[in-house]
Tab-separated table of C-alpha atoms in Angstrom:
chain	number	residue	atom	x	y	z
G	1	GLY	CA	-10.121	1.447	-15.046
G	2	GLU	CA	-10.123	1.526	-11.384
G	3	ASP	CA	-9.493	4.815	-9.535
G	4	VAL	CA	-9.309	5.896	-5.958
G	5	GLU	CA	-9.282	9.524	-5.010
G	6	GLN	CA	-8.745	11.905	-1.618
G	7	SER	CA	-8.255	15.181	-0.683
G	8	LEU	CA	-4.594	15.808	-0.694
G	9	PHE	CA	-4.611	17.774	2.688
G	10	LEU	CA	-6.330	17.729	5.844
G	11	SER	CA	-5.305	20.028	8.959
G	12	VAL	CA	-7.163	19.817	12.061
G	13	ARG	CA	-6.505	21.191	16.053
G	14	GLU	CA	-5.453	18.480	18.752
G	15	GLY	CA	-8.403	16.966	20.409
G	16	ASP	CA	-10.885	17.802	17.337
G	17	SER	CA	-12.070	15.036	15.086
G	18	SER	CA	-10.908	14.171	11.568
G	19	VAL	CA	-12.594	13.109	8.863
G	20	ILE	CA	-11.012	11.968	5.584
G	21	ASN	CA	-12.771	11.298	2.839
G	22	CYS	CA	-12.415	8.879	-0.292
G	23	THR	CA	-13.839	7.853	-3.419
G	24	TYR	CA	-13.736	4.628	-5.441
G	25	THR	CA	-14.861	3.343	-9.075
G	26	ASP	CA	-15.317	-0.281	-8.686
G	27	SER	CA	-18.898	-1.253	-7.675
G	28	SER	CA	-18.026	-4.701	-7.661
G	29	SER	CA	-15.158	-4.018	-4.671
G	30	THR	CA	-15.158	-6.516	-2.660
G	31	TYR	CA	-12.794	-4.542	0.755
G	32	LEU	CA	-12.050	-1.158	1.551
G	33	TYR	CA	-8.758	-0.403	3.708
G	34	TRP	CA	-7.605	2.676	5.283
G	35	TYR	CA	-3.520	2.690	5.895
G	36	LYS	CA	-1.603	4.782	7.798
G	37	GLN	CA	2.280	5.535	6.264
G	38	GLU	CA	4.335	7.886	8.642
G	39	PRO	CA	7.893	9.768	7.362
G	40	GLY	CA	10.053	6.739	6.108
G	41	ALA	CA	8.066	3.905	7.283
G	42	GLY	CA	5.883	1.246	5.228
G	43	LEU	CA	2.082	1.108	5.257
G	44	GLN	CA	0.417	0.232	8.231
G	45	LEU	CA	-3.230	-1.555	8.026
G	46	LEU	CA	-5.487	0.280	10.441
G	47	THR	CA	-8.709	-0.830	9.794
G	48	TYR	CA	-11.194	-2.589	6.736
G	49	ILE	CA	-14.493	-2.723	6.022
G	50	PHE	CA	-15.878	-5.707	4.061
G	51	SER	CA	-18.173	-4.001	1.245
G	52	ASN	CA	-21.794	-5.445	2.932
G	53	MET	CA	-21.241	-3.492	5.734
G	54	ASP	CA	-22.035	0.440	6.626
G	55	MET	CA	-19.681	1.234	9.384
G	56	LYS	CA	-17.147	-0.308	11.415
G	57	GLN	CA	-15.796	1.359	14.855
G	58	ASP	CA	-12.596	0.345	16.225
G	59	GLN	CA	-11.358	2.743	19.637
G	60	ARG	CA	-10.927	6.143	18.060
G	61	LEU	CA	-11.822	4.864	14.613
G	62	THR	CA	-14.743	5.160	12.704
G	63	VAL	CA	-15.178	3.885	9.046
G	64	LEU	CA	-18.420	4.889	6.738
G	65	LEU	CA	-19.317	3.237	3.716
G	66	ASN	CA	-21.915	4.385	1.253
G	67	LYS	CA	-22.017	1.796	-1.374
G	68	LYS	CA	-24.291	3.817	-3.550
G	69	ASP	CA	-22.410	6.413	-3.781
G	70	LYS	CA	-18.940	4.644	-3.680
G	71	HIS	CA	-17.553	6.886	-0.887
G	72	LEU	CA	-15.720	5.760	2.425
G	73	SER	CA	-14.610	7.796	4.759
G	74	LEU	CA	-12.652	7.734	7.735
G	75	ARG	CA	-13.035	9.408	11.331
G	76	ILE	CA	-10.375	9.650	13.854
G	77	ALA	CA	-12.144	11.001	17.143
G	78	ASP	CA	-9.460	13.224	19.701
G	79	THR	CA	-7.055	13.644	17.142
G	80	GLN	CA	-3.273	13.560	18.987
G	81	THR	CA	-0.125	15.034	17.217
G	82	GLY	CA	0.836	11.108	16.684
G	83	ASP	CA	-1.871	10.963	14.525
G	84	SER	CA	-0.359	13.054	12.036
G	85	ALA	CA	0.623	10.953	8.808
G	86	ILE	CA	-0.427	10.348	5.325
G	87	TYR	CA	-3.568	8.157	5.303
G	88	PHE	CA	-4.300	6.056	2.302
G	89	CYS	CA	-7.584	4.419	1.173
G	90	ALA	CA	-7.634	1.714	-0.962
G	91	GLU	CA	-10.029	-0.632	-2.415
G	92	LYS	CA	-9.860	-4.123	-3.368
G	93	THR	CA	-11.573	-4.910	-6.657
G	94	SER	CA	-13.577	-8.116	-7.674
G	95	TYR	CA	-10.314	-9.521	-9.561
G	96	ASP	CA	-8.596	-9.253	-6.319
G	97	LYS	CA	-6.131	-5.919	-7.244
G	98	VAL	CA	-5.879	-3.681	-4.601
G	99	ILE	CA	-5.600	-0.020	-5.657
G	100	PHE	CA	-4.503	2.648	-3.465
G	101	GLY	CA	-5.539	6.246	-3.721
G	102	PRO	CA	-2.951	9.220	-3.457
G	103	GLY	CA	-3.093	9.815	0.151
G	104	THR	CA	-4.411	12.467	2.132
G	105	SER	CA	-1.798	14.488	4.499
G	106	LEU	CA	-2.911	14.829	7.829
G	107	SER	CA	-1.410	17.722	9.932
G	108	VAL	CA	-2.610	17.745	13.923
G	109	ILE	CA	-1.901	21.239	15.115
G	110	PRO	CA	-0.875	21.547	19.059
F	1	GLU	CA	6.159	-12.289	15.184
F	2	ALA	CA	8.333	-10.123	12.783
F	3	GLY	CA	6.871	-8.375	10.172
F	4	VAL	CA	7.794	-8.072	6.590
F	5	VAL	CA	11.751	-7.965	6.327
F	6	GLN	CA	13.195	-5.921	3.177
F	7	SER	CA	16.651	-4.713	2.454
F	8	PRO	CA	18.173	-2.856	1.391
F	9	ARG	CA	16.675	0.192	3.042
F	10	TYR	CA	18.108	3.068	1.055
F	11	LYS	CA	20.067	2.171	-2.213
F	12	ILE	CA	21.614	5.300	-4.469
F	13	ILE	CA	23.078	3.946	-7.743
F	14	GLU	CA	23.830	5.650	-11.196
F	15	LYS	CA	21.757	5.170	-14.209
F	16	LYS	CA	22.506	2.304	-16.202
F	17	GLN	CA	23.802	-0.014	-13.199
F	18	PRO	CA	21.863	-3.306	-12.082
F	19	VAL	CA	20.208	-3.045	-8.294
F	20	ALA	CA	18.341	-5.808	-6.084
F	21	PHE	CA	15.952	-5.456	-3.585
F	22	TRP	CA	15.157	-8.374	-1.197
F	23	CYS	CA	11.884	-9.272	0.640
F	24	ASN	CA	10.901	-11.667	3.483
F	25	PRO	CA	7.783	-12.103	4.268
F	26	ILE	CA	5.331	-13.063	7.256
F	27	SER	CA	6.198	-16.818	8.519
F	28	GLY	CA	3.328	-18.668	6.832
F	29	HIS	CA	2.222	-15.856	4.060
F	30	ASN	CA	1.522	-17.485	0.931
F	31	THR	CA	0.923	-13.955	-1.031
F	32	LEU	CA	3.549	-11.957	-1.695
F	33	TYR	CA	3.895	-8.434	-3.261
F	34	TRP	CA	6.244	-5.971	-4.855
F	35	TYR	CA	4.926	-2.316	-5.241
F	36	ARG	CA	6.264	1.025	-6.091
F	37	GLN	CA	5.515	3.949	-4.571
F	38	ASN	CA	6.584	7.590	-6.256
F	39	LEU	CA	6.686	10.693	-4.232
F	40	GLY	CA	3.328	11.987	-3.141
F	41	GLN	CA	1.451	9.185	-4.812
F	42	GLY	CA	-0.125	5.608	-3.281
F	43	PRO	CA	1.358	2.300	-4.061
F	44	GLU	CA	1.115	0.712	-7.505
F	45	LEU	CA	1.388	-3.014	-7.605
F	46	LEU	CA	4.419	-4.562	-9.825
F	47	ILE	CA	3.996	-8.023	-9.129
F	48	ARG	CA	1.513	-10.469	-7.173
F	49	TYR	CA	2.764	-13.956	-6.202
F	50	GLU	CA	0.778	-17.279	-5.049
F	51	ASN	CA	3.825	-19.132	-3.369
F	52	GLU	CA	5.944	-19.506	-6.146
F	53	GLU	CA	3.420	-18.391	-9.320
F	54	ALA	CA	3.386	-15.070	-10.250
F	55	VAL	CA	-0.583	-14.453	-10.931
F	56	ASP	CA	-0.432	-11.149	-11.665
F	57	ASP	CA	2.303	-9.278	-13.527
F	58	SER	CA	0.778	-6.876	-15.621
F	59	GLN	CA	2.346	-3.653	-14.264
F	60	LEU	CA	5.600	-5.088	-14.501
F	61	PRO	CA	8.009	-3.288	-17.223
F	62	LYS	CA	9.588	-6.688	-18.193
F	63	ASP	CA	11.954	-4.839	-20.528
F	64	ARG	CA	14.204	-4.103	-17.524
F	65	PHE	CA	12.493	-5.537	-14.347
F	66	SER	CA	12.371	-9.241	-13.019
F	67	ALA	CA	11.360	-11.006	-9.872
F	68	GLU	CA	11.693	-14.138	-8.311
F	69	ARG	CA	10.079	-15.947	-5.246
F	70	LEU	CA	12.082	-19.504	-5.750
F	71	LYS	CA	10.851	-21.736	-2.713
F	72	GLY	CA	7.738	-19.583	-2.159
F	73	VAL	CA	9.027	-17.605	0.694
F	74	ASP	CA	11.448	-14.782	-0.103
F	75	SER	CA	11.259	-12.705	-3.208
F	76	THR	CA	14.119	-10.695	-5.114
F	77	LEU	CA	12.987	-7.713	-7.460
F	78	LYS	CA	15.923	-6.885	-9.919
F	79	ILE	CA	15.919	-3.785	-12.328
F	80	GLN	CA	18.959	-3.965	-15.133
F	81	PRO	CA	19.619	-1.418	-16.291
F	82	ALA	CA	17.947	1.531	-14.064
F	83	GLU	CA	16.845	4.438	-15.206
F	84	LEU	CA	16.377	8.266	-13.958
F	85	GLY	CA	12.673	7.442	-13.460
F	86	ASP	CA	13.234	4.052	-11.376
F	87	SER	CA	13.755	6.247	-8.257
F	88	ALA	CA	11.250	5.525	-5.962
F	89	VAL	CA	10.284	3.213	-2.968
F	90	TYR	CA	9.644	-0.164	-3.614
F	91	LEU	CA	7.920	-2.005	-1.033
F	92	CYS	CA	7.035	-5.492	-0.275
F	93	ALA	CA	3.742	-6.899	1.415
F	94	SER	CA	2.349	-10.345	2.094
F	95	SER	CA	-0.621	-11.570	3.103
F	96	SER	CA	-2.574	-15.273	4.177
F	97	ARG	CA	-5.869	-14.061	4.315
F	98	GLN	CA	-7.613	-12.375	1.128
F	99	GLU	CA	-8.475	-9.308	3.133
F	100	THR	CA	-5.433	-8.162	4.427
F	101	GLN	CA	-1.775	-6.711	3.146
F	102	TYR	CA	1.093	-6.253	5.752
F	103	PHE	CA	3.476	-3.772	4.764
F	104	GLY	CA	7.606	-3.896	5.103
F	105	PRO	CA	9.340	-0.485	5.451
F	106	GLY	CA	10.315	-0.140	1.867
F	107	THR	CA	13.289	0.217	0.006
F	108	ARG	CA	14.072	3.879	-1.129
F	109	LEU	CA	15.660	4.002	-4.580
F	110	LEU	CA	17.459	6.941	-5.826
F	111	VAL	CA	19.198	6.808	-9.278
F	112	LEU	CA	21.922	9.511	-9.984
């Protein structure tokens, strides 16, 4: 079945770049997403990439997609303390179902 | 533009009691989703509606869970009777375009 995997924890110093990695299993996925969840809140869509793209940049966020290896990454440049949150990778499968990973908890050290 | 609205935000009940959650999607969004998020995990889809029609309810435990979206706008998710393992965050999301979903703040359920 479909599965999305992420490392569970990442710790970086303020001002450094953060890279959160994700792997997925459905080679026919159409869209891949990154969501952010702060404590006690719902999921906030950060960015998404269509499966025929390799890269997407949006201000401090850069998404890289390696479709051959089914690997997705999110790079946050100049990481700030306000970026501390849980980041979820998700894929939209070929039959329109969105599968979420377990989330990566990002801690930013001042 | 108002986001997805959910109520209540928190609910504490005893096991075997019924509970209901309400969701009002973003205006104009035809697709509505209910997810369950267990502690330390990502959301898992319970049911997806296209207007009034439930197009994917394969993960909904139908023995105790029910949902409705009678007029194709707001929706209610019900659990009867609740079990200890139902403690989780119940998230509602909506979308108008195929590629993006917008989430509400969730209802945190604790079953004692």
